[in-house]
Amino acid sequence: MTRTWIVLLGLLLAACNTSAPAVLTGGVLFYKADGSGELGTFSGNTYTKVKSYAAGELPMGTTHFGKPYELYELFYSAADGSGALGTFDGTGTFRKLRTYAAGELPTNQDQVVSLNNRLVFYKASAGTTLCGSYGPDYSFSNPVNQTGYSKDWNLVVRVNDANGVFFYKQPTGTGGYGTYDAACKWSYVYSNYSLSTNWSHILRTPGGVLFYRQSDGIGALVTFAANGALSQTGTYVSGQLAKGWKQVVSTSAGVLFYKADGSGELGTFSGN
């Protein structure tokens, strides 16, 4: 695997010189903001490269990825609201369903959450979300703007099949949970979470929602009920997980921990 991929998830491009991983059905995409990348699959602990992409072969300037309908791949550029929606075929060719010109998607959003046929954008500086659905032509349709959110949520993640979305503040460990209905109406369900501080990654996996802290390698596995009740099923003390992983991504073969030097670990989580 090429060692120079810099993989950033949920961060603006200005934070570094390249971008983010899109988790694919059966594989993972390593991507740079110049539109270059590498698509591969995992079988056990074996990584197999499917295709490499030269600069410009993939959508350029992507800052965030989404997975609409749990099927397609969304490339989104927060800088100008441009993007692309498509799928990767068995040869690794990206087949576009739609290209979004600048401004067709919301600009300057900090977090993007896919909820099947809906997208939720969160803008920290304004404390707002924008939720919309996909039209027949895959346009971003019927957006609903909602205000009154805190302006300092660091991570925003879908956490269950009930369209539940979890908001988390790293410095304080506080969190909030709510759901979006089919019309994008937000219901704030639960806010009395008091969690450990500075979780660097929160991601949904087949075994539950994994919390990982890069600074010391501790972790936790939890489940969120539809009403926001949190149950912890796994605890990983420092040393059980390595510290310093820059990216943590759920793939069909397990959870991939990755560093920009090309090193990584692949594992599964089922509690303890």
PDB file of C-alpha atoms in Angstrom:
ATOM      1  CA  MET A   1       0.000   0.000   0.000  1.00  0.00           C
ATOM      2  CA  THR A   2       1.321   3.451  -0.855  1.00  0.00           C
ATOM      3  CA  ARG A   3       2.647   5.066   2.295  1.00  0.00           C
ATOM      4  CA  THR A   4       1.823   8.660   1.431  1.00  0.00           C
ATOM      5  CA  TRP A   5      -1.980   8.468   1.675  1.00  0.00           C
ATOM      6  CA  ILE A   6      -3.200  10.962   4.230  1.00  0.00           C
ATOM      7  CA  VAL A   7      -6.644   9.925   5.357  1.00  0.00           C
ATOM      8  CA  LEU A   8      -8.808  12.395   7.255  1.00  0.00           C
ATOM      9  CA  LEU A   9     -12.432  11.821   8.207  1.00  0.00           C
ATOM     10  CA  GLY A  10     -14.766  14.591   9.218  1.00  0.00           C
ATOM     11  CA  LEU A  11     -12.156  17.384   9.034  1.00  0.00           C
ATOM     12  CA  LEU A  12     -12.027  20.381   6.749  1.00  0.00           C
ATOM     13  CA  LEU A  13      -9.398  20.280   4.054  1.00  0.00           C
ATOM     14  CA  ALA A  14      -7.707  23.300   5.560  1.00  0.00           C
ATOM     15  CA  ALA A  15      -6.598  21.102   8.451  1.00  0.00           C
ATOM     16  CA  CYS A  16      -4.206  19.200   6.189  1.00  0.00           C
ATOM     17  CA  ASN A  17      -3.243  18.879   2.567  1.00  0.00           C
ATOM     18  CA  THR A  18      -5.405  15.890   1.752  1.00  0.00           C
ATOM     19  CA  SER A  19      -8.615  14.156   2.622  1.00  0.00           C
ATOM     20  CA  ALA A  20     -10.632  11.130   3.739  1.00  0.00           C
ATOM     21  CA  PRO A  21     -11.622   7.452   3.509  1.00  0.00           C
ATOM     22  CA  ALA A  22     -14.832   6.273   1.896  1.00  0.00           C
ATOM     23  CA  VAL A  23     -15.849   2.868   3.145  1.00  0.00           C
ATOM     24  CA  LEU A  24     -17.029   0.774   0.214  1.00  0.00           C
ATOM     25  CA  THR A  25     -19.043  -2.401  -0.045  1.00  0.00           C
ATOM     26  CA  GLY A  26     -16.339  -5.027   0.236  1.00  0.00           C
ATOM     27  CA  GLY A  27     -13.445  -2.636   0.516  1.00  0.00           C
ATOM     28  CA  VAL A  28     -11.950   0.709   1.433  1.00  0.00           C
ATOM     29  CA  LEU A  29     -10.873   3.724  -0.572  1.00  0.00           C
ATOM     30  CA  PHE A  30      -7.703   5.639   0.264  1.00  0.00           C
ATOM     31  CA  TYR A  31      -8.048   9.109  -1.164  1.00  0.00           C
ATOM     32  CA  LYS A  32      -6.178  12.394  -1.644  1.00  0.00           C
ATOM     33  CA  ALA A  33      -7.721  15.782  -2.331  1.00  0.00           C
ATOM     34  CA  ASP A  34      -6.040  15.948  -5.750  1.00  0.00           C
ATOM     35  CA  GLY A  35      -8.424  13.191  -6.856  1.00  0.00           C
ATOM     36  CA  SER A  36      -5.888  10.376  -6.642  1.00  0.00           C
ATOM     37  CA  GLY A  37      -6.450   7.246  -4.608  1.00  0.00           C
ATOM     38  CA  GLU A  38      -6.324   3.516  -4.185  1.00  0.00           C
ATOM     39  CA  LEU A  39      -9.166   1.043  -3.820  1.00  0.00           C
ATOM     40  CA  GLY A  40      -8.578  -2.278  -2.105  1.00  0.00           C
ATOM     41  CA  THR A  41     -10.247  -5.124  -0.280  1.00  0.00           C
ATOM     42  CA  PHE A  42      -9.453  -7.137   2.819  1.00  0.00           C
ATOM     43  CA  SER A  43      -9.729 -10.894   3.202  1.00  0.00           C
ATOM     44  CA  GLY A  44      -8.664 -11.834   6.691  1.00  0.00           C
ATOM     45  CA  ASN A  45      -5.459  -9.890   7.233  1.00  0.00           C
ATOM     46  CA  THR A  46      -4.624  -9.767   3.514  1.00  0.00           C
ATOM     47  CA  TYR A  47      -5.020  -6.482   1.652  1.00  0.00           C
ATOM     48  CA  THR A  48      -5.506  -6.699  -2.125  1.00  0.00           C
ATOM     49  CA  LYS A  49      -5.277  -3.616  -4.290  1.00  0.00           C
ATOM     50  CA  VAL A  50      -8.113  -3.394  -6.815  1.00  0.00           C
ATOM     51  CA  LYS A  51      -7.272  -0.158  -8.601  1.00  0.00           C
ATOM     52  CA  SER A  52      -5.108   2.938  -8.357  1.00  0.00           C
ATOM     53  CA  TYR A  53      -6.331   6.360  -9.444  1.00  0.00           C
ATOM     54  CA  ALA A  54      -4.098   9.098 -10.797  1.00  0.00           C
ATOM     55  CA  ALA A  55      -4.696  12.714  -9.772  1.00  0.00           C
ATOM     56  CA  GLY A  56      -8.037  13.884 -11.152  1.00  0.00           C
ATOM     57  CA  GLU A  57      -9.504  10.424 -11.749  1.00  0.00           C
ATOM     58  CA  LEU A  58     -11.676  10.777  -8.645  1.00  0.00           C
ATOM     59  CA  PRO A  59     -13.634  13.912  -7.624  1.00  0.00           C
ATOM     60  CA  MET A  60     -11.174  16.533  -6.432  1.00  0.00           C
ATOM     61  CA  GLY A  61     -11.268  18.574  -3.239  1.00  0.00           C
ATOM     62  CA  THR A  62     -13.379  16.138  -1.244  1.00  0.00           C
ATOM     63  CA  THR A  63     -13.496  16.887   2.486  1.00  0.00           C
ATOM     64  CA  HIS A  64     -16.212  14.447   3.614  1.00  0.00           C
ATOM     65  CA  PHE A  65     -17.742  11.172   2.500  1.00  0.00           C
ATOM     66  CA  GLY A  66     -21.233   9.802   2.898  1.00  0.00           C
ATOM     67  CA  LYS A  67     -22.965   6.533   2.117  1.00  0.00           C
ATOM     68  CA  PRO A  68     -26.537   7.243   0.982  1.00  0.00           C
ATOM     69  CA  TYR A  69     -28.938   4.302   1.096  1.00  0.00           C
ATOM     70  CA  GLU A  70     -26.012   2.311   2.566  1.00  0.00           C
ATOM     71  CA  LEU A  71     -25.178   1.681  -1.089  1.00  0.00           C
ATOM     72  CA  TYR A  72     -23.714   4.690  -2.901  1.00  0.00           C
ATOM     73  CA  GLU A  73     -20.603   6.765  -2.293  1.00  0.00           C
ATOM     74  CA  LEU A  74     -20.952  10.521  -1.830  1.00  0.00           C
ATOM     75  CA  PHE A  75     -17.940  12.793  -2.313  1.00  0.00           C
ATOM     76  CA  TYR A  76     -18.541  16.237  -0.785  1.00  0.00           C
ATOM     77  CA  SER A  77     -16.423  19.392  -0.819  1.00  0.00           C
ATOM     78  CA  ALA A  78     -17.261  21.741   2.037  1.00  0.00           C
ATOM     79  CA  ALA A  79     -15.263  24.527   0.416  1.00  0.00           C
ATOM     80  CA  ASP A  80     -17.708  25.119  -2.431  1.00  0.00           C
ATOM     81  CA  GLY A  81     -20.624  22.682  -1.990  1.00  0.00           C
ATOM     82  CA  SER A  82     -19.623  20.550  -4.970  1.00  0.00           C
ATOM     83  CA  GLY A  83     -19.507  16.765  -5.061  1.00  0.00           C
ATOM     84  CA  ALA A  84     -20.332  13.536  -6.810  1.00  0.00           C
ATOM     85  CA  LEU A  85     -22.483  10.490  -6.152  1.00  0.00           C
ATOM     86  CA  GLY A  86     -21.803   7.061  -7.595  1.00  0.00           C
ATOM     87  CA  THR A  87     -20.693   3.484  -7.088  1.00  0.00           C
ATOM     88  CA  PHE A  88     -17.533   1.483  -7.665  1.00  0.00           C
ATOM     89  CA  ASP A  89     -17.923  -1.570  -9.878  1.00  0.00           C
ATOM     90  CA  GLY A  90     -15.972  -4.811  -9.559  1.00  0.00           C
ATOM     91  CA  THR A  91     -13.037  -3.423 -11.525  1.00  0.00           C
ATOM     92  CA  GLY A  92     -12.812  -0.318  -9.355  1.00  0.00           C
ATOM     93  CA  THR A  93     -14.292   2.062 -11.923  1.00  0.00           C
ATOM     94  CA  PHE A  94     -16.240   4.879 -10.293  1.00  0.00           C
ATOM     95  CA  ARG A  95     -19.588   5.138 -12.066  1.00  0.00           C
ATOM     96  CA  LYS A  96     -21.183   8.515 -11.400  1.00  0.00           C
ATOM     97  CA  LEU A  97     -24.912   8.834 -10.850  1.00  0.00           C
ATOM     98  CA  ARG A  98     -24.722  12.600 -10.444  1.00  0.00           C
ATOM     99  CA  THR A  99     -22.184  15.397 -10.304  1.00  0.00           C
ATOM    100  CA  TYR A 100     -22.972  18.337  -8.023  1.00  0.00           C
ATOM    101  CA  ALA A 101     -21.737  21.691  -9.265  1.00  0.00           C
ATOM    102  CA  ALA A 102     -20.457  24.263  -6.773  1.00  0.00           C
ATOM    103  CA  GLY A 103     -23.332  25.391  -4.569  1.00  0.00           C
ATOM    104  CA  GLU A 104     -25.631  22.445  -5.283  1.00  0.00           C
ATOM    105  CA  LEU A 105     -24.768  21.082  -1.842  1.00  0.00           C
ATOM    106  CA  PRO A 106     -24.472  23.244   1.288  1.00  0.00           C
ATOM    107  CA  THR A 107     -21.134  25.000   1.696  1.00  0.00           C
ATOM    108  CA  ASN A 108     -18.812  25.235   4.693  1.00  0.00           C
ATOM    109  CA  GLN A 109     -20.350  22.388   6.685  1.00  0.00           C
ATOM    110  CA  ASP A 110     -18.269  20.660   9.359  1.00  0.00           C
ATOM    111  CA  GLN A 111     -19.975  17.258   9.651  1.00  0.00           C
ATOM    112  CA  VAL A 112     -22.009  15.106   7.270  1.00  0.00           C
ATOM    113  CA  VAL A 113     -24.204  12.191   8.353  1.00  0.00           C
ATOM    114  CA  SER A 114     -25.940   9.760   5.972  1.00  0.00           C
ATOM    115  CA  LEU A 115     -29.374   8.518   7.040  1.00  0.00           C
ATOM    116  CA  ASN A 116     -30.389   6.195   4.202  1.00  0.00           C
ATOM    117  CA  ASN A 117     -32.173   8.553   1.770  1.00  0.00           C
ATOM    118  CA  ARG A 118     -31.329  11.708   3.749  1.00  0.00           C
ATOM    119  CA  LEU A 119     -28.246  13.766   4.448  1.00  0.00           C
ATOM    120  CA  VAL A 120     -27.637  15.833   7.568  1.00  0.00           C
ATOM    121  CA  PHE A 121     -25.068  18.635   7.527  1.00  0.00           C
ATOM    122  CA  TYR A 122     -23.878  20.303  10.741  1.00  0.00           C
ATOM    123  CA  LYS A 123     -22.232  23.738  10.802  1.00  0.00           C
ATOM    124  CA  ALA A 124     -20.429  24.385  14.059  1.00  0.00           C
ATOM    125  CA  SER A 125     -19.940  28.142  13.694  1.00  0.00           C
ATOM    126  CA  ALA A 126     -23.689  28.679  13.328  1.00  0.00           C
ATOM    127  CA  GLY A 127     -25.014  25.863  15.499  1.00  0.00           C
ATOM    128  CA  THR A 128     -27.275  24.666  12.689  1.00  0.00           C
ATOM    129  CA  THR A 129     -28.114  21.497  10.818  1.00  0.00           C
ATOM    130  CA  LEU A 130     -29.456  21.156   7.310  1.00  0.00           C
ATOM    131  CA  CYS A 131     -31.308  17.937   6.525  1.00  0.00           C
ATOM    132  CA  GLY A 132     -32.514  17.022   3.052  1.00  0.00           C
ATOM    133  CA  SER A 133     -33.483  14.032   0.958  1.00  0.00           C
ATOM    134  CA  TYR A 134     -32.508  12.761  -2.469  1.00  0.00           C
ATOM    135  CA  GLY A 135     -34.788  13.618  -5.359  1.00  0.00           C
ATOM    136  CA  PRO A 136     -35.508  11.303  -8.308  1.00  0.00           C
ATOM    137  CA  ASP A 137     -32.406  12.680 -10.048  1.00  0.00           C
ATOM    138  CA  TYR A 138     -30.335  12.391  -6.829  1.00  0.00           C
ATOM    139  CA  SER A 139     -30.502  16.130  -6.273  1.00  0.00           C
ATOM    140  CA  PHE A 140     -30.394  17.399  -2.691  1.00  0.00           C
ATOM    141  CA  SER A 141     -34.089  18.166  -2.183  1.00  0.00           C
ATOM    142  CA  ASN A 142     -36.439  19.705   0.375  1.00  0.00           C
ATOM    143  CA  PRO A 143     -33.728  20.904   2.750  1.00  0.00           C
ATOM    144  CA  VAL A 144     -34.873  21.701   6.280  1.00  0.00           C
ATOM    145  CA  ASN A 145     -32.723  24.199   8.179  1.00  0.00           C
ATOM    146  CA  GLN A 146     -32.730  23.821  11.951  1.00  0.00           C
ATOM    147  CA  THR A 147     -31.178  26.210  14.459  1.00  0.00           C
ATOM    148  CA  GLY A 148     -30.431  26.216  18.164  1.00  0.00           C
ATOM    149  CA  TYR A 149     -27.747  23.528  18.276  1.00  0.00           C
ATOM    150  CA  SER A 150     -24.607  24.041  20.321  1.00  0.00           C
ATOM    151  CA  LYS A 151     -21.764  25.521  18.316  1.00  0.00           C
ATOM    152  CA  ASP A 152     -19.018  23.280  19.623  1.00  0.00           C
ATOM    153  CA  TRP A 153     -19.924  19.679  18.809  1.00  0.00           C
ATOM    154  CA  ASN A 154     -16.742  18.008  17.521  1.00  0.00           C
ATOM    155  CA  LEU A 155     -18.143  14.685  16.298  1.00  0.00           C
ATOM    156  CA  VAL A 156     -21.593  13.941  14.837  1.00  0.00           C
ATOM    157  CA  VAL A 157     -22.328  10.288  14.055  1.00  0.00           C
ATOM    158  CA  ARG A 158     -25.238   8.023  13.189  1.00  0.00           C
ATOM    159  CA  VAL A 159     -25.372   5.377  15.924  1.00  0.00           C
ATOM    160  CA  ASN A 160     -28.316   3.025  15.286  1.00  0.00           C
ATOM    161  CA  ASP A 161     -31.017   1.859  12.865  1.00  0.00           C
ATOM    162  CA  ALA A 162     -33.540   4.312  14.342  1.00  0.00           C
ATOM    163  CA  ASN A 163     -31.897   7.220  12.477  1.00  0.00           C
ATOM    164  CA  GLY A 164     -30.381   8.223  15.811  1.00  0.00           C
ATOM    165  CA  VAL A 165     -27.602  10.813  15.648  1.00  0.00           C
ATOM    166  CA  PHE A 166     -25.100  11.369  18.457  1.00  0.00           C
ATOM    167  CA  PHE A 167     -23.394  14.734  19.041  1.00  0.00           C
ATOM    168  CA  TYR A 168     -20.198  14.743  21.117  1.00  0.00           C
ATOM    169  CA  LYS A 169     -17.939  17.448  22.619  1.00  0.00           C
ATOM    170  CA  GLN A 170     -14.333  16.332  23.027  1.00  0.00           C
ATOM    171  CA  PRO A 171     -13.133  18.785  25.723  1.00  0.00           C
ATOM    172  CA  THR A 172     -16.001  18.079  28.140  1.00  0.00           C
ATOM    173  CA  GLY A 173     -17.153  14.563  27.250  1.00  0.00           C
ATOM    174  CA  THR A 174     -20.767  15.694  27.015  1.00  0.00           C
ATOM    175  CA  GLY A 175     -23.096  14.342  24.380  1.00  0.00           C
ATOM    176  CA  GLY A 176     -26.574  14.663  22.964  1.00  0.00           C
ATOM    177  CA  TYR A 177     -28.786  12.276  21.032  1.00  0.00           C
ATOM    178  CA  GLY A 178     -31.810  12.692  18.797  1.00  0.00           C
ATOM    179  CA  THR A 179     -33.554  11.350  15.712  1.00  0.00           C
ATOM    180  CA  TYR A 180     -34.629  12.647  12.317  1.00  0.00           C
ATOM    181  CA  ASP A 181     -37.954  11.483  10.890  1.00  0.00           C
ATOM    182  CA  ALA A 182     -38.761  10.930   7.203  1.00  0.00           C
ATOM    183  CA  ALA A 183     -39.538  14.644   6.801  1.00  0.00           C
ATOM    184  CA  CYS A 184     -36.204  15.616   8.398  1.00  0.00           C
ATOM    185  CA  LYS A 185     -37.855  16.782  11.616  1.00  0.00           C
ATOM    186  CA  TRP A 186     -35.380  16.632  14.487  1.00  0.00           C
ATOM    187  CA  SER A 187     -36.399  15.327  17.907  1.00  0.00           C
ATOM    188  CA  TYR A 188     -33.905  15.915  20.720  1.00  0.00           C
ATOM    189  CA  VAL A 189     -34.272  12.784  22.839  1.00  0.00           C
ATOM    190  CA  TYR A 190     -31.481  12.592  25.416  1.00  0.00           C
ATOM    191  CA  SER A 191     -28.722  14.906  26.590  1.00  0.00           C
ATOM    192  CA  ASN A 192     -27.506  13.702  29.987  1.00  0.00           C
ATOM    193  CA  TYR A 193     -24.438  11.831  28.773  1.00  0.00           C
ATOM    194  CA  SER A 194     -21.273  12.235  30.796  1.00  0.00           C
ATOM    195  CA  LEU A 195     -18.535  10.416  28.937  1.00  0.00           C
ATOM    196  CA  SER A 196     -14.757  10.351  28.944  1.00  0.00           C
ATOM    197  CA  THR A 197     -13.179  13.352  27.291  1.00  0.00           C
ATOM    198  CA  ASN A 198     -11.237  13.598  24.041  1.00  0.00           C
ATOM    199  CA  TRP A 199     -12.471  10.550  22.167  1.00  0.00           C
ATOM    200  CA  SER A 200     -10.836  11.119  18.777  1.00  0.00           C
ATOM    201  CA  HIS A 201     -13.013   8.689  16.805  1.00  0.00           C
ATOM    202  CA  ILE A 202     -16.580   7.474  17.154  1.00  0.00           C
ATOM    203  CA  LEU A 203     -17.831   5.058  14.524  1.00  0.00           C
ATOM    204  CA  ARG A 204     -20.622   2.602  13.986  1.00  0.00           C
ATOM    205  CA  THR A 205     -19.479  -1.005  13.507  1.00  0.00           C
ATOM    206  CA  PRO A 206     -21.385  -4.312  13.209  1.00  0.00           C
ATOM    207  CA  GLY A 207     -20.592  -5.016  16.877  1.00  0.00           C
ATOM    208  CA  GLY A 208     -21.711  -1.613  18.181  1.00  0.00           C
ATOM    209  CA  VAL A 209     -20.485   1.971  18.298  1.00  0.00           C
ATOM    210  CA  LEU A 210     -16.735   2.122  18.891  1.00  0.00           C
ATOM    211  CA  PHE A 211     -15.153   4.983  20.839  1.00  0.00           C
ATOM    212  CA  TYR A 212     -11.371   5.274  20.388  1.00  0.00           C
ATOM    213  CA  ARG A 213      -8.909   7.766  21.896  1.00  0.00           C
ATOM    214  CA  GLN A 214      -5.808   8.312  19.830  1.00  0.00           C
ATOM    215  CA  SER A 215      -3.689   9.821  22.606  1.00  0.00           C
ATOM    216  CA  ASP A 216      -3.568   6.705  24.808  1.00  0.00           C
ATOM    217  CA  GLY A 217      -5.243   3.901  22.848  1.00  0.00           C
ATOM    218  CA  ILE A 218      -8.197   3.316  25.154  1.00  0.00           C
ATOM    219  CA  GLY A 219     -11.551   2.322  23.711  1.00  0.00           C
ATOM    220  CA  ALA A 220     -15.133   1.426  24.479  1.00  0.00           C
ATOM    221  CA  LEU A 221     -17.887  -0.404  22.622  1.00  0.00           C
ATOM    222  CA  VAL A 222     -21.473   0.697  23.232  1.00  0.00           C
ATOM    223  CA  THR A 223     -24.975   0.383  21.820  1.00  0.00           C
ATOM    224  CA  PHE A 224     -27.583   3.116  21.563  1.00  0.00           C
ATOM    225  CA  ALA A 225     -31.255   2.183  21.946  1.00  0.00           C
ATOM    226  CA  ALA A 226     -33.844   4.088  19.935  1.00  0.00           C
ATOM    227  CA  ASN A 227     -34.602   6.181  23.024  1.00  0.00           C
ATOM    228  CA  GLY A 228     -30.936   7.106  23.415  1.00  0.00           C
ATOM    229  CA  ALA A 229     -30.168   4.739  26.304  1.00  0.00           C
ATOM    230  CA  LEU A 230     -26.503   3.784  26.166  1.00  0.00           C
ATOM    231  CA  SER A 231     -25.207   0.316  27.114  1.00  0.00           C
ATOM    232  CA  GLN A 232     -21.478  -0.379  27.284  1.00  0.00           C
ATOM    233  CA  THR A 233     -20.549  -3.848  26.080  1.00  0.00           C
ATOM    234  CA  GLY A 234     -16.778  -3.539  25.790  1.00  0.00           C
ATOM    235  CA  THR A 235     -13.961  -1.760  27.610  1.00  0.00           C
ATOM    236  CA  TYR A 236     -10.428  -1.558  26.190  1.00  0.00           C
ATOM    237  CA  VAL A 237      -7.770  -0.217  28.530  1.00  0.00           C
ATOM    238  CA  SER A 238      -4.583   1.423  27.363  1.00  0.00           C
ATOM    239  CA  GLY A 239      -2.418  -1.211  25.709  1.00  0.00           C
ATOM    240  CA  GLN A 240      -5.261  -3.332  24.347  1.00  0.00           C
ATOM    241  CA  LEU A 241      -5.508  -0.952  21.414  1.00  0.00           C
ATOM    242  CA  ALA A 242      -2.451   0.791  20.053  1.00  0.00           C
ATOM    243  CA  LYS A 243      -2.287   4.551  20.450  1.00  0.00           C
ATOM    244  CA  GLY A 244      -1.606   7.017  17.687  1.00  0.00           C
ATOM    245  CA  TRP A 245      -3.890   5.717  14.939  1.00  0.00           C
ATOM    246  CA  LYS A 246      -4.857   8.671  12.748  1.00  0.00           C
ATOM    247  CA  GLN A 247      -7.891   7.028  11.158  1.00  0.00           C
ATOM    248  CA  VAL A 248     -10.311   4.353  12.333  1.00  0.00           C
ATOM    249  CA  VAL A 249     -12.749   3.044   9.726  1.00  0.00           C
ATOM    250  CA  SER A 250     -15.337   0.266   9.751  1.00  0.00           C
ATOM    251  CA  THR A 251     -15.027  -1.994   6.699  1.00  0.00           C
ATOM    252  CA  SER A 252     -16.842  -5.173   5.712  1.00  0.00           C
ATOM    253  CA  ALA A 253     -13.813  -7.154   6.924  1.00  0.00           C
ATOM    254  CA  GLY A 254     -13.513  -5.397  10.288  1.00  0.00           C
ATOM    255  CA  VAL A 255     -12.308  -2.133  11.787  1.00  0.00           C
ATOM    256  CA  LEU A 256      -9.240  -0.679  10.094  1.00  0.00           C
ATOM    257  CA  PHE A 257      -6.793   1.385  12.161  1.00  0.00           C
ATOM    258  CA  TYR A 258      -4.511   3.357   9.858  1.00  0.00           C
ATOM    259  CA  LYS A 259      -1.524   5.721   9.907  1.00  0.00           C
ATOM    260  CA  ALA A 260      -0.249   7.887   7.074  1.00  0.00           C
ATOM    261  CA  ASP A 261       3.002   5.903   6.978  1.00  0.00           C
ATOM    262  CA  GLY A 262       1.001   2.991   5.541  1.00  0.00           C
ATOM    263  CA  SER A 263       0.891   0.893   8.710  1.00  0.00           C
ATOM    264  CA  GLY A 264      -2.375  -0.460  10.013  1.00  0.00           C
ATOM    265  CA  GLU A 265      -4.296  -3.046  11.977  1.00  0.00           C
ATOM    266  CA  LEU A 266      -7.550  -4.813  11.149  1.00  0.00           C
ATOM    267  CA  GLY A 267      -9.801  -6.324  13.817  1.00  0.00           C
ATOM    268  CA  THR A 268     -13.361  -6.996  14.900  1.00  0.00           C
ATOM    269  CA  PHE A 269     -15.236  -5.980  18.047  1.00  0.00           C
ATOM    270  CA  SER A 270     -18.008  -7.881  19.832  1.00  0.00           C
ATOM    271  CA  GLY A 271     -17.712  -6.671  23.423  1.00  0.00           C
ATOM    272  CA  ASN A 272     -15.971  -8.325  26.362  1.00  0.00           C
TER     273      ASN A 272
END
